[in-house]
CSV table of C-alpha atoms in Angstrom, one decimal:
chain,number,residue,atom,x,y,z
A,277,MET,CA,0.0,0.0,0.0
A,278,ALA,CA,2.8,2.4,0.9
A,279,ASN,CA,4.6,1.6,-2.4
A,280,ARG,CA,1.4,2.3,-4.3
A,281,TYR,CA,0.9,5.6,-2.4
A,282,ILE,CA,4.5,6.7,-3.3
A,283,GLU,CA,4.0,5.6,-6.9
A,284,ILE,CA,0.8,7.5,-7.5
A,285,LEU,CA,2.1,10.6,-5.7
A,286,SER,CA,5.1,10.5,-8.0
A,287,VAL,CA,2.9,10.3,-11.0
A,288,ILE,CA,0.6,13.2,-10.2
A,289,ASN,CA,3.7,15.4,-9.3
A,290,ARG,CA,4.7,15.0,-13.0
A,291,LEU,CA,1.3,15.9,-14.4
A,292,SER,CA,0.7,19.6,-15.3
A,293,PHE,CA,-3.0,19.2,-14.3
A,294,PHE,CA,-1.9,19.2,-10.6
A,295,ASP,CA,0.6,22.1,-10.9
A,296,SER,CA,-1.6,24.5,-8.9
A,297,PHE,CA,-2.2,22.0,-6.1
A,298,THR,CA,0.0,22.2,-3.0
A,299,SER,CA,2.0,19.3,-1.7
A,300,GLY,CA,-0.4,18.8,1.1
A,301,GLU,CA,-3.4,18.8,-1.2
A,302,LYS,CA,-1.7,16.2,-3.5
A,303,GLN,CA,-1.0,14.0,-0.5
A,304,GLN,CA,-4.6,14.4,0.6
A,305,ILE,CA,-5.9,13.3,-2.8
A,306,VAL,CA,-3.6,10.3,-3.0
A,307,SER,CA,-4.3,9.2,0.5
A,308,ASP,CA,-7.9,8.2,-0.5
A,309,ASP,CA,-7.4,5.0,-2.5
A,310,ALA,CA,-11.1,5.0,-3.3
A,311,HIS,CA,-10.4,7.7,-5.9
A,312,PHE,CA,-8.1,5.6,-8.0
A,313,ARG,CA,-8.9,2.8,-10.4
A,314,VAL,CA,-6.7,0.3,-12.3
A,315,TYR,CA,-8.1,-0.8,-15.7
A,316,ASN,CA,-6.9,-3.8,-17.7
A,317,PRO,CA,-6.3,-3.7,-21.5
A,318,LYS,CA,-9.7,-3.6,-23.4
A,319,GLU,CA,-11.6,-2.8,-20.2
A,320,MET,CA,-14.3,-0.1,-20.7
A,321,LEU,CA,-14.0,3.0,-18.6
A,322,ILE,CA,-17.1,4.7,-20.0
A,323,ARG,CA,-20.0,3.3,-22.1
A,324,GLN,CA,-21.6,5.5,-24.8
A,325,GLY,CA,-25.2,6.5,-23.8
A,326,SER,CA,-24.6,5.9,-20.1
A,327,SER,CA,-25.7,8.4,-17.5
A,328,ASP,CA,-22.5,8.0,-15.4
A,329,GLN,CA,-21.1,11.5,-14.6
A,330,SER,CA,-17.7,10.7,-13.2
A,331,LEU,CA,-14.6,12.7,-14.2
A,332,PHE,CA,-11.4,10.9,-15.2
A,333,ILE,CA,-7.8,11.9,-15.2
A,334,ILE,CA,-5.4,9.4,-16.8
A,335,LEU,CA,-2.3,8.9,-14.6
A,336,THR,CA,-0.6,6.2,-16.6
A,337,GLY,CA,-1.3,4.3,-19.8
A,338,SER,CA,-3.6,5.3,-22.7
A,339,VAL,CA,-7.2,4.9,-23.8
A,340,ASN,CA,-9.2,4.8,-27.1
A,341,VAL,CA,-12.2,7.1,-27.5
A,342,THR,CA,-14.7,5.1,-29.7
A,343,GLU,CA,-18.2,5.7,-31.1
A,344,GLY,CA,-21.0,3.5,-32.6
A,345,ALA,CA,-21.4,-0.2,-33.0
A,346,GLY,CA,-18.3,-0.4,-35.2
A,347,GLN,CA,-16.3,1.1,-32.4
A,348,THR,CA,-14.7,3.7,-34.6
A,349,VAL,CA,-11.7,5.2,-32.8
A,350,LEU,CA,-12.1,9.0,-32.6
A,351,ALA,CA,-9.1,9.8,-30.4
A,352,VAL,CA,-6.3,8.4,-28.3
A,353,LEU,CA,-5.8,9.9,-24.8
A,354,ARG,CA,-2.7,9.5,-22.7
A,355,ALA,CA,-1.4,10.4,-19.2
A,356,GLY,CA,-2.4,13.8,-18.1
A,357,GLU,CA,-5.5,14.0,-20.3
A,358,VAL,CA,-8.9,14.7,-18.8
A,359,PHE,CA,-12.2,13.3,-20.1
A,360,GLY,CA,-15.9,13.2,-18.9
A,361,GLU,CA,-15.7,16.7,-17.7
A,362,MET,CA,-18.8,18.0,-19.4
A,363,ALA,CA,-21.0,15.2,-18.0
A,364,PHE,CA,-19.5,15.9,-14.6
A,365,LEU,CA,-20.4,19.6,-14.9
A,366,THR,CA,-23.7,19.5,-16.8
A,367,ASP,CA,-25.5,16.1,-16.1
A,368,THR,CA,-25.5,15.0,-19.7
A,369,ARG,CA,-25.2,11.5,-21.1
A,370,ARG,CA,-22.0,10.1,-22.6
A,371,THR,CA,-21.7,10.5,-26.4
A,372,ALA,CA,-18.8,8.1,-26.8
A,373,SER,CA,-17.1,5.1,-25.1
A,374,VAL,CA,-13.6,4.9,-23.6
A,375,VAL,CA,-11.6,1.7,-23.6
A,376,ALA,CA,-8.2,1.0,-22.1
A,377,ARG,CA,-5.5,0.3,-24.8
A,378,GLU,CA,-3.2,-1.0,-22.1
A,379,SER,CA,-3.1,-1.1,-18.3
A,380,VAL,CA,-4.4,2.2,-17.1
A,381,ILE,CA,-4.4,3.9,-13.7
A,382,ALA,CA,-6.9,6.8,-13.6
A,383,LEU,CA,-8.2,9.1,-11.0
A,384,LYS,CA,-12.0,8.7,-11.0
A,385,LEU,CA,-14.1,11.3,-9.3
A,386,ASP,CA,-17.9,11.0,-9.0
A,387,ARG,CA,-20.1,13.6,-7.4
A,388,VAL,CA,-20.1,12.0,-3.9
A,389,LEU,CA,-16.3,11.7,-3.7
A,390,PHE,CA,-15.8,15.1,-5.1
A,391,GLU,CA,-18.1,16.8,-2.6
A,392,GLN,CA,-16.1,15.2,0.2
A,393,LEU,CA,-12.9,17.0,-0.9
A,394,PRO,CA,-12.1,20.4,0.8
A,395,LEU,CA,-13.6,23.4,-0.8
A,396,GLU,CA,-10.1,24.7,-1.9
A,397,VAL,CA,-9.3,21.4,-3.6
A,398,ARG,CA,-12.7,21.3,-5.4
A,399,GLU,CA,-12.3,24.8,-6.7
A,400,LYS,CA,-8.9,24.0,-8.1
A,401,PHE,CA,-10.3,20.9,-9.8
A,402,LYS,CA,-13.0,23.0,-11.4
A,403,ASP,CA,-10.5,25.6,-12.5
A,404,LYS,CA,-8.3,23.0,-14.2
A,405,ILE,CA,-11.4,21.4,-15.9
A,406,ILE,CA,-12.5,24.7,-17.3
A,407,GLU,CA,-8.9,25.4,-18.4
A,408,LYS,CA,-8.9,22.2,-20.4
A,409,LEU,CA,-12.1,23.2,-22.1
A,410,VAL,CA,-10.8,26.6,-23.0
A,411,ALA,CA,-7.5,25.2,-24.2
A,412,ARG,CA,-9.3,22.9,-26.6
A,413,LEU,CA,-11.2,25.8,-28.1
A,414,ASP,CA,-8.0,27.9,-28.1
A,415,LEU,CA,-6.2,25.1,-30.0
A,416,ALA,CA,-8.9,25.1,-32.6
A,417,ASN,CA,-9.0,28.9,-33.0
A,418,LYS,CA,-5.3,29.2,-33.3
A,419,GLU,CA,-5.6,26.8,-36.3
A,420,LEU,CA,-8.4,28.8,-37.9
A,421,THR,CA,-7.6,30.9,-41.0
A,422,ARG,CA,-9.5,34.0,-41.9
A,423,LEU,CA,-12.6,33.2,-43.9
A,424,ASN,CA,-12.8,34.8,-47.3
A,425,ALA,CA,-16.3,35.6,-48.6
A,426,ALA,CA,-17.9,33.4,-46.1
A,427,VAL,CA,-21.4,32.3,-47.2
A,428,ASN,CA,-21.2,34.8,-50.1
A,429,THR,CA,-21.1,37.8,-47.8
A,430,GLY,CA,-17.7,39.0,-48.8
A,431,PHE,CA,-16.6,39.2,-45.2
A,432,SER,CA,-13.4,37.7,-43.7
A,433,GLU,CA,-13.9,35.4,-40.8
A,434,SER,CA,-12.1,32.5,-39.1
A,435,SER,CA,-12.1,29.2,-40.9
A,436,GLN,CA,-13.3,25.8,-39.8
A,437,SER,CA,-11.7,23.9,-37.0
A,438,THR,CA,-9.2,21.2,-37.8
A,439,SER,CA,-9.4,17.5,-37.0
A,440,ALA,CA,-7.1,18.1,-34.0
A,441,PHE,CA,-9.9,20.1,-32.3
A,442,VAL,CA,-12.4,17.4,-33.1
A,443,ASP,CA,-10.2,14.7,-31.5
A,444,HIS,CA,-9.8,16.8,-28.4
A,445,ALA,CA,-13.4,18.0,-28.1
A,446,VAL,CA,-14.8,14.5,-28.4
A,447,ALA,CA,-12.7,13.4,-25.5
A,448,ASP,CA,-15.1,15.0,-23.0
A,449,LEU,CA,-17.6,12.4,-24.0
A,450,SER,CA,-20.7,14.2,-23.0
A,451,ALA,CA,-21.2,17.6,-24.6
A,452,PRO,CA,-21.9,18.1,-28.3
A,453,VAL,CA,-18.9,19.3,-30.2
A,454,PHE,CA,-19.3,23.1,-30.4
A,455,LEU,CA,-19.1,24.4,-33.9
A,456,THR,CA,-16.9,27.4,-34.6
A,457,GLY,CA,-15.9,29.6,-37.5
A,458,ARG,CA,-17.4,28.8,-41.0
A,459,GLU,CA,-19.5,25.9,-39.7
A,460,LEU,CA,-21.2,27.9,-37.0
A,461,ILE,CA,-21.9,30.8,-39.4
A,462,ARG,CA,-23.4,28.4,-41.9
A,463,LYS,CA,-25.6,26.9,-39.2
A,464,ILE,CA,-26.8,30.3,-38.1
A,465,ILE,CA,-27.6,31.4,-41.6
A,466,ALA,CA,-29.2,28.0,-42.4
A,467,ASN,CA,-31.5,28.5,-39.4
A,468,THR,CA,-33.5,31.3,-40.9
A,469,THR,CA,-35.8,31.5,-37.9
A,470,SER,CA,-32.8,32.8,-35.9
A,471,LEU,CA,-32.4,35.8,-38.3
A,472,PRO,CA,-34.9,38.5,-37.3
A,473,ALA,CA,-36.8,40.2,-40.1
A,474,ILE,CA,-36.3,43.9,-40.6
A,475,PRO,CA,-39.3,45.7,-39.0
A,476,GLU,CA,-41.7,46.6,-41.7
A,477,VAL,CA,-41.9,50.3,-40.7
A,478,MET,CA,-38.1,50.6,-40.7
A,479,LEU,CA,-38.0,49.0,-44.2
A,480,LYS,CA,-40.5,51.5,-45.6
A,481,VAL,CA,-38.7,54.5,-44.1
A,482,GLN,CA,-35.3,53.3,-45.5
A,483,GLN,CA,-36.9,52.9,-49.0
A,484,MET,CA,-38.5,56.4,-48.8
A,485,ILE,CA,-35.5,58.4,-47.6
A,486,LYS,CA,-33.4,57.1,-50.6
A,487,HIS,CA,-35.5,59.6,-52.6
A,488,PRO,CA,-34.3,63.3,-52.0
A,489,GLY,CA,-37.8,64.6,-52.4
A,490,THR,CA,-39.4,62.7,-49.5
A,491,SER,CA,-41.2,65.0,-47.1
A,492,PRO,CA,-42.1,64.8,-43.4
A,493,ALA,CA,-45.8,64.6,-44.4
A,494,GLN,CA,-45.1,61.4,-46.5
A,495,LEU,CA,-43.3,59.8,-43.5
A,496,ALA,CA,-46.2,60.9,-41.3
A,497,LYS,CA,-48.5,58.7,-43.3
A,498,ILE,CA,-46.5,55.6,-42.3
A,499,ILE,CA,-46.6,56.6,-38.7
A,500,GLU,CA,-50.4,57.0,-38.7
A,501,THR,CA,-50.9,53.3,-39.5
A,502,ASP,CA,-49.2,52.3,-36.2
A,503,PRO,CA,-50.9,53.6,-32.9
A,504,ALA,CA,-47.9,52.7,-30.8
A,505,MET,CA,-45.6,54.6,-33.1
A,506,VAL,CA,-47.9,57.6,-32.9
A,507,THR,CA,-47.8,57.6,-29.1
A,508,GLY,CA,-44.0,57.2,-29.1
A,509,ILE,CA,-43.4,60.1,-31.5
A,510,LEU,CA,-45.8,62.4,-29.7
A,511,LYS,CA,-44.1,61.6,-26.3
A,512,VAL,CA,-40.7,62.5,-27.7
A,513,ALA,CA,-42.0,65.6,-29.4
A,514,ASN,CA,-43.3,66.9,-26.0
A,515,SER,CA,-40.1,66.1,-24.2
A,516,ALA,CA,-37.9,68.8,-22.6
A,517,TYR,CA,-35.1,67.9,-25.0
A,518,TYR,CA,-36.8,69.4,-28.0
A,519,GLY,CA,-38.5,72.2,-26.2
A,520,PHE,CA,-41.1,72.8,-28.8
A,521,ARG,CA,-43.5,75.6,-27.9
A,522,GLY,CA,-47.0,74.5,-27.0
A,523,LYS,CA,-48.5,71.0,-26.9
A,524,VAL,CA,-47.7,68.8,-29.9
A,525,SER,CA,-50.9,66.8,-30.3
A,526,THR,CA,-50.9,65.6,-33.9
A,527,ILE,CA,-48.5,63.6,-36.0
A,528,GLN,CA,-48.7,66.2,-38.7
A,529,HIS,CA,-47.6,68.9,-36.3
A,530,ALA,CA,-44.8,66.7,-35.0
A,531,SER,CA,-43.6,65.8,-38.5
A,532,ALA,CA,-43.4,69.4,-39.5
A,533,LEU,CA,-41.4,70.3,-36.4
A,534,PHE,CA,-38.9,67.4,-36.7
A,535,GLY,CA,-38.2,67.5,-40.4
A,536,THR,CA,-37.5,64.6,-42.7
A,537,ARG,CA,-34.2,63.4,-41.3
A,538,ARG,CA,-34.9,63.6,-37.6
A,539,LEU,CA,-38.3,62.1,-38.1
A,540,ALA,CA,-36.9,59.2,-40.1
A,541,GLU,CA,-34.4,58.6,-37.3
A,542,LEU,CA,-37.1,58.5,-34.6
A,543,ILE,CA,-39.2,56.1,-36.6
A,544,THR,CA,-36.3,53.8,-37.1
A,545,ALA,CA,-35.2,53.9,-33.5
A,546,ILE,CA,-38.7,53.2,-32.1
A,547,SER,CA,-39.4,50.4,-34.7
A,548,ALA,CA,-36.1,48.8,-33.7
A,549,GLY,CA,-37.1,48.6,-30.1
A,550,GLY,CA,-39.0,45.4,-30.7
A,551,VAL,CA,-35.8,43.7,-31.9
A,552,LEU,CA,-33.2,45.5,-29.8
A,553,GLY,CA,-35.2,45.7,-26.6
A,554,LYS,CA,-35.1,42.0,-25.6
A,555,ALA,CA,-33.2,40.6,-22.7
A,556,MET,CA,-30.1,38.5,-23.6
A,557,ASP,CA,-28.9,36.2,-20.8
A,558,GLY,CA,-25.7,35.1,-22.6
A,559,TYR,CA,-24.5,38.7,-22.7
A,560,GLY,CA,-25.9,39.7,-19.3
A,561,LEU,CA,-28.3,42.2,-20.8
A,562,LYS,CA,-31.7,43.1,-19.3
A,563,ALA,CA,-34.7,44.1,-21.4
A,564,GLY,CA,-34.1,47.6,-22.9
A,565,ASP,CA,-30.3,47.6,-22.2
A,566,MET,CA,-29.2,47.1,-25.7
A,567,TRP,CA,-31.8,49.4,-27.2
A,568,ARG,CA,-30.7,52.2,-25.0
A,569,HIS,CA,-27.0,51.6,-25.9
A,570,SER,CA,-27.8,51.3,-29.6
A,571,ILE,CA,-29.7,54.5,-29.7
A,572,ALA,CA,-26.9,56.3,-27.9
A,573,VAL,CA,-24.3,55.0,-30.4
A,574,ALA,CA,-26.7,55.9,-33.3
A,575,CYS,CA,-27.2,59.5,-32.1
A,576,THR,CA,-23.4,59.9,-31.4
A,577,ALA,CA,-22.5,58.5,-34.8
A,578,GLY,CA,-25.1,60.8,-36.5
A,579,GLU,CA,-23.8,63.9,-34.6
A,580,ILE,CA,-20.2,63.0,-35.6
A,581,ALA,CA,-21.2,62.6,-39.2
A,582,ALA,CA,-23.1,66.0,-39.1
A,583,VAL,CA,-20.0,67.8,-37.8
A,584,LEU,CA,-17.9,66.2,-40.5
A,585,GLY,CA,-20.4,67.2,-43.1
A,586,ILE,CA,-21.0,63.6,-44.3
A,587,ASP,CA,-23.8,62.9,-46.7
A,588,PRO,CA,-26.0,60.9,-46.2
A,589,LEU,CA,-26.2,61.3,-42.5
A,590,ASP,CA,-28.8,58.5,-42.1
A,591,SER,CA,-26.1,55.9,-42.9
A,592,ALA,CA,-24.2,56.8,-39.7
A,593,TYR,CA,-27.3,56.8,-37.6
A,594,MET,CA,-28.4,53.4,-39.0
A,595,ALA,CA,-25.0,51.8,-38.7
A,596,GLY,CA,-24.8,53.0,-35.1
A,597,LEU,CA,-28.3,51.7,-34.3
A,598,LEU,CA,-27.6,48.2,-35.7
A,599,HIS,CA,-23.9,47.8,-34.8
A,600,ASP,CA,-24.5,45.3,-32.0
A,601,MET,CA,-27.4,43.5,-33.8
A,602,GLY,CA,-25.3,40.3,-34.1
A,603,LYS,CA,-25.5,39.8,-30.3
A,604,ILE,CA,-29.2,39.0,-30.6
A,605,ILE,CA,-28.4,36.1,-33.0
A,606,LEU,CA,-25.4,34.9,-31.1
A,607,ASP,CA,-26.9,35.1,-27.6
A,608,PRO,CA,-28.2,31.4,-27.5
A,609,TYR,CA,-24.7,30.2,-28.7
A,610,VAL,CA,-23.0,32.3,-26.1
A,611,ARG,CA,-25.4,31.0,-23.5
A,612,GLU,CA,-24.8,27.3,-24.3
A,613,ARG,CA,-21.0,28.0,-23.9
A,614,LYS,CA,-21.5,29.8,-20.6
A,615,VAL,CA,-18.8,27.8,-18.8
A,616,LEU,CA,-16.2,28.8,-21.4
A,617,PHE,CA,-17.2,32.4,-21.5
A,618,ASP,CA,-17.3,32.7,-17.7
A,619,HIS,CA,-13.9,31.2,-17.4
A,620,TYR,CA,-12.5,33.4,-20.2
A,621,TYR,CA,-13.7,36.6,-18.5
A,622,SER,CA,-12.5,35.5,-15.1
A,623,ASN,CA,-9.0,34.9,-16.4
A,624,SER,CA,-8.9,37.8,-19.0
A,625,ARG,CA,-10.5,40.7,-17.3
A,626,GLU,CA,-8.9,43.2,-19.7
A,627,LYS,CA,-10.5,41.5,-22.7
A,628,ALA,CA,-13.6,42.8,-24.3
A,629,VAL,CA,-16.6,40.7,-25.3
A,630,GLN,CA,-15.6,40.7,-29.0
A,631,ASP,CA,-12.2,39.2,-28.0
A,632,ALA,CA,-14.0,36.3,-26.2
A,633,GLU,CA,-16.3,35.7,-29.2
A,634,ARG,CA,-13.3,35.5,-31.6
A,635,ASP,CA,-11.4,33.2,-29.3
A,636,ILE,CA,-14.3,30.9,-28.5
A,637,LEU,CA,-16.6,31.2,-31.5
A,638,GLY,CA,-14.1,32.0,-34.2
A,639,PHE,CA,-15.7,35.3,-35.1
A,640,ASP,CA,-17.4,38.2,-33.4
A,641,HIS,CA,-20.9,39.7,-33.3
A,642,ALA,CA,-20.0,42.4,-35.8
A,643,VAL,CA,-19.6,39.7,-38.5
A,644,ILE,CA,-23.1,38.4,-37.9
A,645,ALA,CA,-24.6,41.9,-37.7
A,646,ALA,CA,-23.0,42.7,-41.1
A,647,ILE,CA,-24.4,39.5,-42.6
A,648,LEU,CA,-27.9,40.5,-41.2
A,649,CYS,CA,-27.6,43.9,-42.9
A,650,GLU,CA,-26.8,42.2,-46.2
A,651,ASN,CA,-29.8,39.9,-45.6
A,652,TRP,CA,-32.0,43.1,-45.1
A,653,ASN,CA,-30.6,44.6,-48.3
A,654,LEU,CA,-29.3,47.7,-46.5
A,655,PRO,CA,-26.6,49.8,-48.2
A,656,ARG,CA,-23.2,48.0,-48.4
A,657,SER,CA,-21.5,51.0,-46.7
A,658,ILE,CA,-23.6,50.3,-43.6
A,659,SER,CA,-22.9,46.6,-43.4
A,660,PHE,CA,-19.2,47.3,-44.1
A,661,GLY,CA,-19.0,49.9,-41.4
A,662,ILE,CA,-20.7,47.6,-38.9
A,663,ARG,CA,-18.4,44.7,-39.8
A,664,HIS,CA,-15.3,46.7,-39.0
A,665,HIS,CA,-16.4,48.9,-36.1
A,666,HIS,CA,-14.3,47.0,-33.6
A,667,GLN,CA,-11.2,47.0,-35.8
A,668,PRO,CA,-11.6,50.0,-38.1
A,669,ALA,CA,-8.0,50.0,-39.1
A,670,SER,CA,-8.7,46.8,-41.0
A,671,ALA,CA,-11.2,48.8,-43.1
A,672,GLY,CA,-8.5,51.3,-44.2
A,673,GLY,CA,-9.8,54.8,-44.5
A,674,HIS,CA,-13.5,53.8,-44.6
A,675,GLN,CA,-14.8,56.7,-42.6
A,676,LEU,CA,-18.1,55.1,-41.5
A,677,SER,CA,-16.3,52.2,-39.8
A,678,HIS,CA,-14.2,54.7,-37.8
A,679,ILE,CA,-17.3,56.9,-37.0
A,680,VAL,CA,-19.2,53.9,-35.5
A,681,HIS,CA,-16.1,52.8,-33.7
A,682,LEU,CA,-15.6,56.2,-32.1
A,683,ALA,CA,-19.3,56.5,-31.3
A,684,ASP,CA,-19.3,53.1,-29.5
A,685,TYR,CA,-16.2,54.1,-27.6
A,686,ILE,CA,-17.6,57.4,-26.5
A,687,THR,CA,-20.9,55.8,-25.5
A,688,ASN,CA,-19.2,53.1,-23.4
A,689,GLN,CA,-16.9,55.7,-21.8
A,690,ALA,CA,-19.9,57.7,-20.7
A,691,ALA,CA,-21.7,54.5,-19.6
A,692,GLU,CA,-24.7,55.4,-21.6
A,693,GLY,CA,-26.9,52.4,-22.0
A,694,ALA,CA,-25.5,48.9,-21.5
A,695,ALA,CA,-23.6,47.0,-24.1
A,696,GLY,CA,-23.2,44.0,-21.8
A,697,ARG,CA,-20.5,42.6,-19.7
A,698,ASN,CA,-16.8,43.2,-20.5
A,699,ALA,CA,-17.9,45.9,-23.1
A,700,PHE,CA,-14.6,47.7,-22.9
A,701,PRO,CA,-13.8,49.0,-26.4
A,702,ARG,CA,-10.3,50.3,-27.0
A,703,LEU,CA,-10.0,53.3,-29.2
A,704,ASP,CA,-8.2,52.4,-32.4
A,705,GLU,CA,-5.1,54.7,-32.8
A,706,THR,CA,-5.9,55.3,-36.5
A,707,THR,CA,-9.5,56.6,-35.8
A,708,ARG,CA,-8.3,60.1,-34.6
A,709,SER,CA,-6.7,60.8,-38.0
A,710,VAL,CA,-9.7,59.5,-40.0
A,711,VAL,CA,-12.2,61.4,-37.7
A,712,PRO,CA,-10.2,64.6,-36.8
A,713,LEU,CA,-12.4,66.0,-34.1
A,714,ASP,CA,-11.1,67.8,-31.0
A,715,ASP,CA,-11.9,66.7,-27.4
A,716,GLY,CA,-14.2,69.7,-26.9
A,717,THR,CA,-16.3,68.8,-29.9
A,718,LEU,CA,-16.5,65.2,-28.8
A,719,ARG,CA,-17.7,66.2,-25.3
A,720,THR,CA,-20.4,68.4,-26.8
A,721,ILE,CA,-21.5,65.5,-29.0
A,722,ALA,CA,-21.6,63.2,-25.9
A,723,VAL,CA,-23.8,65.6,-24.0
A,724,LYS,CA,-26.2,65.9,-27.0
A,725,SER,CA,-26.3,62.1,-27.2
A,726,ARG,CA,-27.1,61.7,-23.6
A,727,GLN,CA,-30.0,64.2,-23.8
A,728,TYR,CA,-31.3,62.5,-26.9
A,729,VAL,CA,-31.3,59.1,-25.4
A,730,GLU,CA,-33.2,60.4,-22.3
A,731,SER,CA,-35.8,62.2,-24.5
A,732,LEU,CA,-36.4,58.9,-26.4
A,733,THR,CA,-36.0,56.0,-24.0
A,734,GLY,CA,-36.8,58.0,-20.9
A,735,HIS,CA,-40.3,58.5,-22.1
A,736,LEU,CA,-40.9,55.2,-23.9
A,737,LEU,CA,-39.5,53.0,-21.2
A,738,ARG,CA,-41.1,54.8,-18.3
A,739,LYS,CA,-44.3,53.1,-17.0
């Protein structure tokens, strides 16, 4: 018994999995013989389809990961490898079998034994398990190449994962293999129900403002068909922000006061509320959070464009409003990878949400938002600006990309609205040269944006 104790302790001292454990903790683990199992060649450690939820760490020897009646070998795992972790964490059934290739010694932890370990030891086990999961995704993403013209959008994303990732991912034997890169984008686009349709009112407005002769009275006719829109526009018209003299009680009166461009912006913002106003658990957003943030970015982008004398101004406003639209589509995929994202944020606090998306999914929400804009047949300049708003330098001198980037940065710095957890955009050093505005002008724009957001969301969100 003493010799076996010394032998196992010597083994775990050599395994990187136990690097963070103290000598006393390692001795404590080894002292409980019930945790360790010896498996003979061809002996099954895990059976496909079983509900067993134990975690395994191979100390010596190797195992085959197999699938199906033909026992196709999917992967070979050796000393130091961990498997069964997702079933251990999430109560799911095994999706493959594991068979010893030779004599194997493994640390086997079921829930009962695990709960008997001291809290500090349990937490270290959990941290190492999650590190393994993240490492597998990181391995895949390091082998991804930038996609060219993915799914006919013309955007550049990360390529599909290699077989090395599949071999590693299947080793957890319980969770489905998470798609990344091109495969995930294809799945998202193929699932057309996940792609929201452009609000009908927004579509009509976008079509009308393409014509220079469109008048406020013509836009008012669209508003009149939607009682909720009428109420929203009148509330905003009577807000302190605009300060119109007297009570504004009709859409015709409000339309004349606002003018074509401002009225089109308000219609667009209010109609987008049904899509942007939803809660998103994966991103930690409550109902209304993203709508407020998006309106703030839209207003800021529009004000920047106005100061720069850009025409048409509505492109900047629309790009700002829709810049985070991809999060709506990605939210369920982020939510199902919650363990990976939580661990990523806890170990990379300086990283932004788009960094986590790229490392775990293989692309970020800006890619999906741009694809959605293409699907909605919006002007290419808008989709391009949204696609590059986190990395505008990659868009060269495309001014709209830099405007949306700067507007997003200013909005987050002012904490106006909520873009979600870890929404810490870094200002691209090239943006200041493409958008040459002094700090005083930017502060004035930020104040205007804050007042605009309050005039709009403050009235419409208030009960």
